[in-house]
Short mmCIF file of C-alpha atoms in Angstrom, two decimals:
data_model
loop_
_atom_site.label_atom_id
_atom_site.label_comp_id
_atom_site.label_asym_id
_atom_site.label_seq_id
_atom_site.Cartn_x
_atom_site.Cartn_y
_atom_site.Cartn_z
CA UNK A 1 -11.23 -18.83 3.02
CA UNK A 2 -14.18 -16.63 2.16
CA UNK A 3 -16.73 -17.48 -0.54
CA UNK A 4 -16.20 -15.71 -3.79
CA UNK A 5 -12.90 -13.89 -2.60
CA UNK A 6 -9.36 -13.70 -3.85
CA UNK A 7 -8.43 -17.50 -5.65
CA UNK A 8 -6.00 -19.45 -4.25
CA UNK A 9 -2.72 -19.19 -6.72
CA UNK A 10 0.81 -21.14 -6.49
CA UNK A 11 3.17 -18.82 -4.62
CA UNK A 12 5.77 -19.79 -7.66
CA UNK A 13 3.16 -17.75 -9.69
CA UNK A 14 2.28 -14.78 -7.95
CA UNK A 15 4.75 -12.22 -6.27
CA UNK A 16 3.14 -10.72 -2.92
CA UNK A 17 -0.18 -8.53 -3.01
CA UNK A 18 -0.45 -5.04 -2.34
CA UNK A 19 -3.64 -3.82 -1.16
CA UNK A 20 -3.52 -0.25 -2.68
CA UNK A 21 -3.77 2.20 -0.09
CA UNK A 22 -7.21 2.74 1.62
CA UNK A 23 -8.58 5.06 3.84
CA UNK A 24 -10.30 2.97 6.61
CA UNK A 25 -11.56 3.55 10.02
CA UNK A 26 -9.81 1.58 12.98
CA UNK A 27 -11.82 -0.97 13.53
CA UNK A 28 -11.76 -2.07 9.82
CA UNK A 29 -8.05 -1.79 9.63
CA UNK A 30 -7.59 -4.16 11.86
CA UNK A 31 -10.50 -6.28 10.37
CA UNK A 32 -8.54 -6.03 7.26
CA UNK A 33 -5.59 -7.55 9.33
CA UNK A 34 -6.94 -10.08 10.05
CA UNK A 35 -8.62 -11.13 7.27
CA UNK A 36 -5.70 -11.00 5.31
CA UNK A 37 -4.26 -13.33 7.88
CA UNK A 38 -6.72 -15.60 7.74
CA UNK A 39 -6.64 -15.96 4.03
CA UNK A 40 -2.68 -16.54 4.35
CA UNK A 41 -3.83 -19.46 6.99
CA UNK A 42 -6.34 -21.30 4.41
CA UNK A 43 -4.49 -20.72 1.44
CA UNK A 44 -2.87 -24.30 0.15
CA UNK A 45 -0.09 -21.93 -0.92
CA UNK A 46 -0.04 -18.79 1.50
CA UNK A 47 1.06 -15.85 -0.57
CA UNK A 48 2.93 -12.85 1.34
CA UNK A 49 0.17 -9.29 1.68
CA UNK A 50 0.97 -6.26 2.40
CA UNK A 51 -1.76 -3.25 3.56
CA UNK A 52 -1.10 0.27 3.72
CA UNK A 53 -4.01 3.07 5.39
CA UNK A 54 -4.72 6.69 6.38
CA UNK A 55 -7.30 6.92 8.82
CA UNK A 56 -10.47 8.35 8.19
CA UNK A 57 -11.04 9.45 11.41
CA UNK A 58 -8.41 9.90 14.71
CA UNK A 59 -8.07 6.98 16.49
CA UNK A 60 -5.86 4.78 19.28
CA UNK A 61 -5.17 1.37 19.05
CA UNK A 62 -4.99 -0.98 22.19
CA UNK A 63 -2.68 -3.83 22.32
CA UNK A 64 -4.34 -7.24 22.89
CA UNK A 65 -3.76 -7.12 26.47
CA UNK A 66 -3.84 -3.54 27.41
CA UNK A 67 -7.34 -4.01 29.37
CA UNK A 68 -6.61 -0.78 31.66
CA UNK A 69 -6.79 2.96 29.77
CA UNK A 70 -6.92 6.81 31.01
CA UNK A 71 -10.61 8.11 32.18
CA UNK A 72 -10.30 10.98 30.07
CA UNK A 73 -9.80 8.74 26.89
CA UNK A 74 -13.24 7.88 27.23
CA UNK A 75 -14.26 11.43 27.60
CA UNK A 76 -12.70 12.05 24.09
CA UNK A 77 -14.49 9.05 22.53
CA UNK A 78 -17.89 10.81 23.76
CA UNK A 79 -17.19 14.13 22.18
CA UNK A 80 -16.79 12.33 18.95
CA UNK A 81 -12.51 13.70 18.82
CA UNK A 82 -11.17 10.03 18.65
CA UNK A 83 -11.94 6.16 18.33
CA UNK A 84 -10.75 3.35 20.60
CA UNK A 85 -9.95 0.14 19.06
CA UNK A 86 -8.46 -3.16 20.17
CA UNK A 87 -5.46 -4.51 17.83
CA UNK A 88 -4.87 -8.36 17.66
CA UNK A 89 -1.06 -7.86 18.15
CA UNK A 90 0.43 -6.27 21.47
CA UNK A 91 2.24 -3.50 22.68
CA UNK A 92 0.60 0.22 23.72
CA UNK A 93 -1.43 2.57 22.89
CA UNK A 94 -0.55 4.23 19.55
CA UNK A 95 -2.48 7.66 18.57
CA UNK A 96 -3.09 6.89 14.56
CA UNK A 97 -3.49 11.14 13.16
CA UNK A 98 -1.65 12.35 10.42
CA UNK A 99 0.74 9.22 9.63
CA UNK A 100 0.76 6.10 7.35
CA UNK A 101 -0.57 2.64 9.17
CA UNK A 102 1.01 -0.42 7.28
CA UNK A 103 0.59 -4.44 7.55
CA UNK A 104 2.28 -7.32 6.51
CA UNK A 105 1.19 -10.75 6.34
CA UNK A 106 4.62 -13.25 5.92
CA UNK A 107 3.16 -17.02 5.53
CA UNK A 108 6.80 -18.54 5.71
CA UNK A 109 8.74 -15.69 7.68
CA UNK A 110 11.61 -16.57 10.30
CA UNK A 111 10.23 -18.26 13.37
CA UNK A 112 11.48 -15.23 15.70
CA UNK A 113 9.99 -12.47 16.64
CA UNK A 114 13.49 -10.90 17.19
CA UNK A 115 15.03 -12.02 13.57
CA UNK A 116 11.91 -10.83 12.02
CA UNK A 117 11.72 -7.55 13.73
CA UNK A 118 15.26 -7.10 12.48
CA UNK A 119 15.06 -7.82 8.58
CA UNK A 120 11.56 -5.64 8.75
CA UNK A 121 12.75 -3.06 10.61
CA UNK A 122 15.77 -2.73 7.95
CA UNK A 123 13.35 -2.61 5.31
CA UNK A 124 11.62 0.20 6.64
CA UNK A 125 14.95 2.11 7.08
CA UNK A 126 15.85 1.68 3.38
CA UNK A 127 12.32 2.42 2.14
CA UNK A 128 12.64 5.97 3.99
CA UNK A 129 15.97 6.68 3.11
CA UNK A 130 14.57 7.59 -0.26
CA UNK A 131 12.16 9.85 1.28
CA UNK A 132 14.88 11.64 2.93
CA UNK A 133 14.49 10.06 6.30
CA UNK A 134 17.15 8.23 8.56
CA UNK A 135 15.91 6.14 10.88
CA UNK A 136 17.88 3.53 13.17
CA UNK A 137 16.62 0.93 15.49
CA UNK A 138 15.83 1.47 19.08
CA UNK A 139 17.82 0.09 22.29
CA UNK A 140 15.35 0.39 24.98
CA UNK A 141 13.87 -2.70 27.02
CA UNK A 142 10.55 -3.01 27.17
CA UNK A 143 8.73 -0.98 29.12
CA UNK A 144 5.36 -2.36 30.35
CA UNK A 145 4.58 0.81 32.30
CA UNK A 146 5.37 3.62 29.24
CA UNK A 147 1.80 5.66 28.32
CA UNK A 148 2.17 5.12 25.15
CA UNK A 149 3.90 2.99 21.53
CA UNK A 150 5.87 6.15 20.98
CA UNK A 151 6.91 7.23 24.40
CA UNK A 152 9.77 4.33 24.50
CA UNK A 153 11.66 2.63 21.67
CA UNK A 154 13.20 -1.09 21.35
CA UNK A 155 14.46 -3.31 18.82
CA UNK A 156 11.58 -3.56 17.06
CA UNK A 157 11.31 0.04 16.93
CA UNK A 158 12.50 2.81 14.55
CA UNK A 159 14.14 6.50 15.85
CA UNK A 160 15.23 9.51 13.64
CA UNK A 161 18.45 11.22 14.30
CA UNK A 162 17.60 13.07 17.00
CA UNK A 163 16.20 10.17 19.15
CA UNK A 164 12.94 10.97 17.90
CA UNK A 165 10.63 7.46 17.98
CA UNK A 166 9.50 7.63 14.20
CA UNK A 167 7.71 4.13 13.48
CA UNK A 168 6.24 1.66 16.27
CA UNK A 169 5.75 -1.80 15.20
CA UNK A 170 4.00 -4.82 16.92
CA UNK A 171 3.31 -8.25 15.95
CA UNK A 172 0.57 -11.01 16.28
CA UNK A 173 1.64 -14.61 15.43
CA UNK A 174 -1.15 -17.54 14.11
CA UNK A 175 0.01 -21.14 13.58
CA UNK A 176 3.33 -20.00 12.73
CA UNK A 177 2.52 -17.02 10.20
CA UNK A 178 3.21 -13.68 11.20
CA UNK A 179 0.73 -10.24 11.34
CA UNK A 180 2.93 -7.10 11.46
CA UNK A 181 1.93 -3.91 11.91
CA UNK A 182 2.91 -0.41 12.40
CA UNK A 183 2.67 3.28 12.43
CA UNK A 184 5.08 6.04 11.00
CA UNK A 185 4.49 9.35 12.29
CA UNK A 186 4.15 12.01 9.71
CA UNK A 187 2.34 14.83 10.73
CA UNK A 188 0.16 14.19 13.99
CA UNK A 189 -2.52 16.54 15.35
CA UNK A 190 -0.59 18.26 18.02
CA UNK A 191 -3.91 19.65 19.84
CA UNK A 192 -5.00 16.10 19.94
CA UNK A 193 -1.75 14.33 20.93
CA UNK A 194 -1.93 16.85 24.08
CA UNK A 195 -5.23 16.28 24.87
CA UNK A 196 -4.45 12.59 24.52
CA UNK A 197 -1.21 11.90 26.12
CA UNK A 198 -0.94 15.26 28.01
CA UNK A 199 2.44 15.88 26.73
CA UNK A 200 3.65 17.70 23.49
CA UNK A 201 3.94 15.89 20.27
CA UNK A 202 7.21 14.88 18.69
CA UNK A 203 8.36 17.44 15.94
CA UNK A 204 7.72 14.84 13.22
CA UNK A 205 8.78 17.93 10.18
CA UNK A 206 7.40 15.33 7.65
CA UNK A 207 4.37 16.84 6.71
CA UNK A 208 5.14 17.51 2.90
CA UNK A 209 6.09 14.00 2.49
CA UNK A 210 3.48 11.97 0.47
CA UNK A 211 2.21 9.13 2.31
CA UNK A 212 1.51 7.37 -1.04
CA UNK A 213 5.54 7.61 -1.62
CA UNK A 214 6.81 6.70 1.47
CA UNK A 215 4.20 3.61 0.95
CA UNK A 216 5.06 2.75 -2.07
CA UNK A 217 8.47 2.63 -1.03
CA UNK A 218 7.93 0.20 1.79
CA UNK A 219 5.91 -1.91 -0.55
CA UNK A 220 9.10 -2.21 -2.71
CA UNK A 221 11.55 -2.83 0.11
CA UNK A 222 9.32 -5.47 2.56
CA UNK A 223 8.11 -7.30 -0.80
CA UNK A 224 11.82 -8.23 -1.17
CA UNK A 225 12.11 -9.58 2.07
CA UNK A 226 9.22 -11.59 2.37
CA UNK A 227 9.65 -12.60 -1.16
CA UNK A 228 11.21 -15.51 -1.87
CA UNK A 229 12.39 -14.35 -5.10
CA UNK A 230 12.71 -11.08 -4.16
CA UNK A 231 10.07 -10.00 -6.81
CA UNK A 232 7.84 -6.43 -6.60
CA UNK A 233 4.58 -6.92 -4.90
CA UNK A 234 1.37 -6.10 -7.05
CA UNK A 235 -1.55 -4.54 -6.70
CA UNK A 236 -4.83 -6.42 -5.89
CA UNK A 237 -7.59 -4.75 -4.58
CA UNK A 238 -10.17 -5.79 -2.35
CA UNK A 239 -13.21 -8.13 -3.71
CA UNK A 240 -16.47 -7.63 -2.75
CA UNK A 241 -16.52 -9.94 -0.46
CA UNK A 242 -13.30 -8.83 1.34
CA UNK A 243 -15.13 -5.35 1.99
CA UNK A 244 -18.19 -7.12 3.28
CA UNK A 245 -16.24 -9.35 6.01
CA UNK A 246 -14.01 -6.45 7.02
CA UNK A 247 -17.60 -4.28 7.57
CA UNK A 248 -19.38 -6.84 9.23
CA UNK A 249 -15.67 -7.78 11.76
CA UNK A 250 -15.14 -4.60 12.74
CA UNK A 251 -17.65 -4.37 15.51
CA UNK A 252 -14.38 -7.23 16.66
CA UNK A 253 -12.33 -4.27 17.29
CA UNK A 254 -14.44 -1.38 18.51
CA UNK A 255 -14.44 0.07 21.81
CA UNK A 256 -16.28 3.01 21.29
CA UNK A 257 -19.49 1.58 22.98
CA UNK A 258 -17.83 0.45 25.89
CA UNK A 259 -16.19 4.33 26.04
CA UNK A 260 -19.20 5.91 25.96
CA UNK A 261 -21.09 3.74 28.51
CA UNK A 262 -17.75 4.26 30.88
CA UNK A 263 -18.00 7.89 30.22
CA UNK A 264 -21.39 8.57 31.64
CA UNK A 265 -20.79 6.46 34.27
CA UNK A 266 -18.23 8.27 35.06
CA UNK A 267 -19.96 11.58 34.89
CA UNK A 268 -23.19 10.23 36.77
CA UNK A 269 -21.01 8.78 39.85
CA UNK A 270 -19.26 12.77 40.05
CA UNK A 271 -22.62 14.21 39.70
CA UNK A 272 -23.84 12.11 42.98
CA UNK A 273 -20.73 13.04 44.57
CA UNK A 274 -21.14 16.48 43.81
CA UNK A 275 -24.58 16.39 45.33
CA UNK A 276 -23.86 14.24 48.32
CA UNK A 277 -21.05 16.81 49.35
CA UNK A 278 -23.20 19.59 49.04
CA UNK A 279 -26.41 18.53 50.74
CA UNK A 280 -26.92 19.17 54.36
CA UNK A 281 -27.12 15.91 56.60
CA UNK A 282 -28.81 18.05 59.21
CA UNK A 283 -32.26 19.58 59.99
CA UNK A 284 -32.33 23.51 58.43
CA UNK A 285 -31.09 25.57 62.14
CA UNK A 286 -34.12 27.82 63.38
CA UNK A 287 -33.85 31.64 63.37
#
């Protein structure tokens, strides 16, 4: 438990907490995870936290044990177009642009990933409803070869109507408390997602819909889940000292350095090749 942060209250007392919705880089979103996790893990009674964030910056997330990414990712981390950031939880590489990141922390949630997934994922399909948005769960296996989160869709996964993947979830468990997180697609940089994936983005058509809405609408619907009472979650913002840890943990989740050291290796290896191939091996002919 950090020094001077949130107290510790009976979870008879307090309903879940809502972090109101911040606009945080990648590497302190999942900081923020984490910490929030934490907390749940040294709290004598764990309260139920919920996170919601717009990026402030473009970004892709790694899973845990995705240790393998595309050359040309690195390339885009030089040019200053993207970050690349390691998540605690698994799964692939999600593109965060123009959608709504959320996280849940659930201290006392069912002890399977499966039966969580599933009362989550219905949630999330009831919060978007009232935005207009029909969503149904994926049927895919898992596919440890797709690209990319959104280029597949399983259980844990929601679609739209037209088979669309709209929201990609993943999970990290801790002592038997569960991290979720996910991203729902709103309005994605299509340039980008081409550059990134080289494939066309999915025609998302949610761009006039608020994220602040659809998140407050999530809030509403997950809080009665993971709620024992069912009650609303409220708002508590970050102390002080939460936005200090989360600054200084970051650096946890931050590949950028690593990019840009692979990226000019990268370019200095082609630029002997380039040289090697055209330099004559031989002495200059007479005449």
């Amino acid at each position: 438990m950090l020094t001077g942060s949130r107290p510790t209250v009976l979870s008879w007392l307090a309903p879940p907490r809502l972090v109101p919705l911040q606009h945080l880089t990648g590497p302190q979103q999942m900081a923020l995870d984490v910490l929030l996790l934490e907390e749940s893990m040294c709290a004598a009674e764990p309260v139920p936290a919920l996170r919601f964030c717009q990026s402030k910056h473009p970004w892709i997330s790694l899973g845990w044990n995705q240790r393998i990414w595309p050359q040309h990712w690195n390339h885009l981390v030089d040019q200053g177009r993207l970050d690349l950031v390691r998540r605690p939880s698994g799964g692939a590489a999600v593109l965060h642009v123009g959608g709504l990141t959320y996280g849940l922390i659930w201290p006392a949630g069912p002890q399977s990933r499966r039966k969580a997934y599933q009362v989550t994922c219905a949630a999330l399909v009831r919060a978007c409803r009232c935005n207009n948005i029909t969503l149904k769960t994926g049927s895919e296996p898992v596919n440890p070869l797709a690209p990319h989160c959104f280029a597949s869709a399983t259980a844990a996964d929601l679609l739209d109507e037209t088979g669309i993947k709209r929201i990609g979830n993943a999970q990290f468990w801790r002592r038997g408390k569960l991290l979720q997180h996910g991203e729902l697609l709103l309005d994605p940089d299509r340039a980008l997602w081409q550059d990134v994936f080289e494939e066309p983005a999915p025609k998302v058509g949610y761009s006039k819909i608020r994220a602040e809405n659809l998140a407050e609408e999530i809030a509403l619907e997950l809080a009665r889940v993971v709620d024992k009472d069912g009650r609303r979650a409220h708002d508590e913002p970050l102390t002080t000292a939460e936005r200090y840890h989360i600054s200084k943990q970051a650096v946890l989740y931050d590949l950028r350095d690593e990019c840009i050291e692979k990226a000019h290796t990268e370019s200095s290896v082609r630029s002997v090749a380039v040289i090697e191939s055209t330099t004559c091996d031989k002495a200059r002919p007479n005449g």
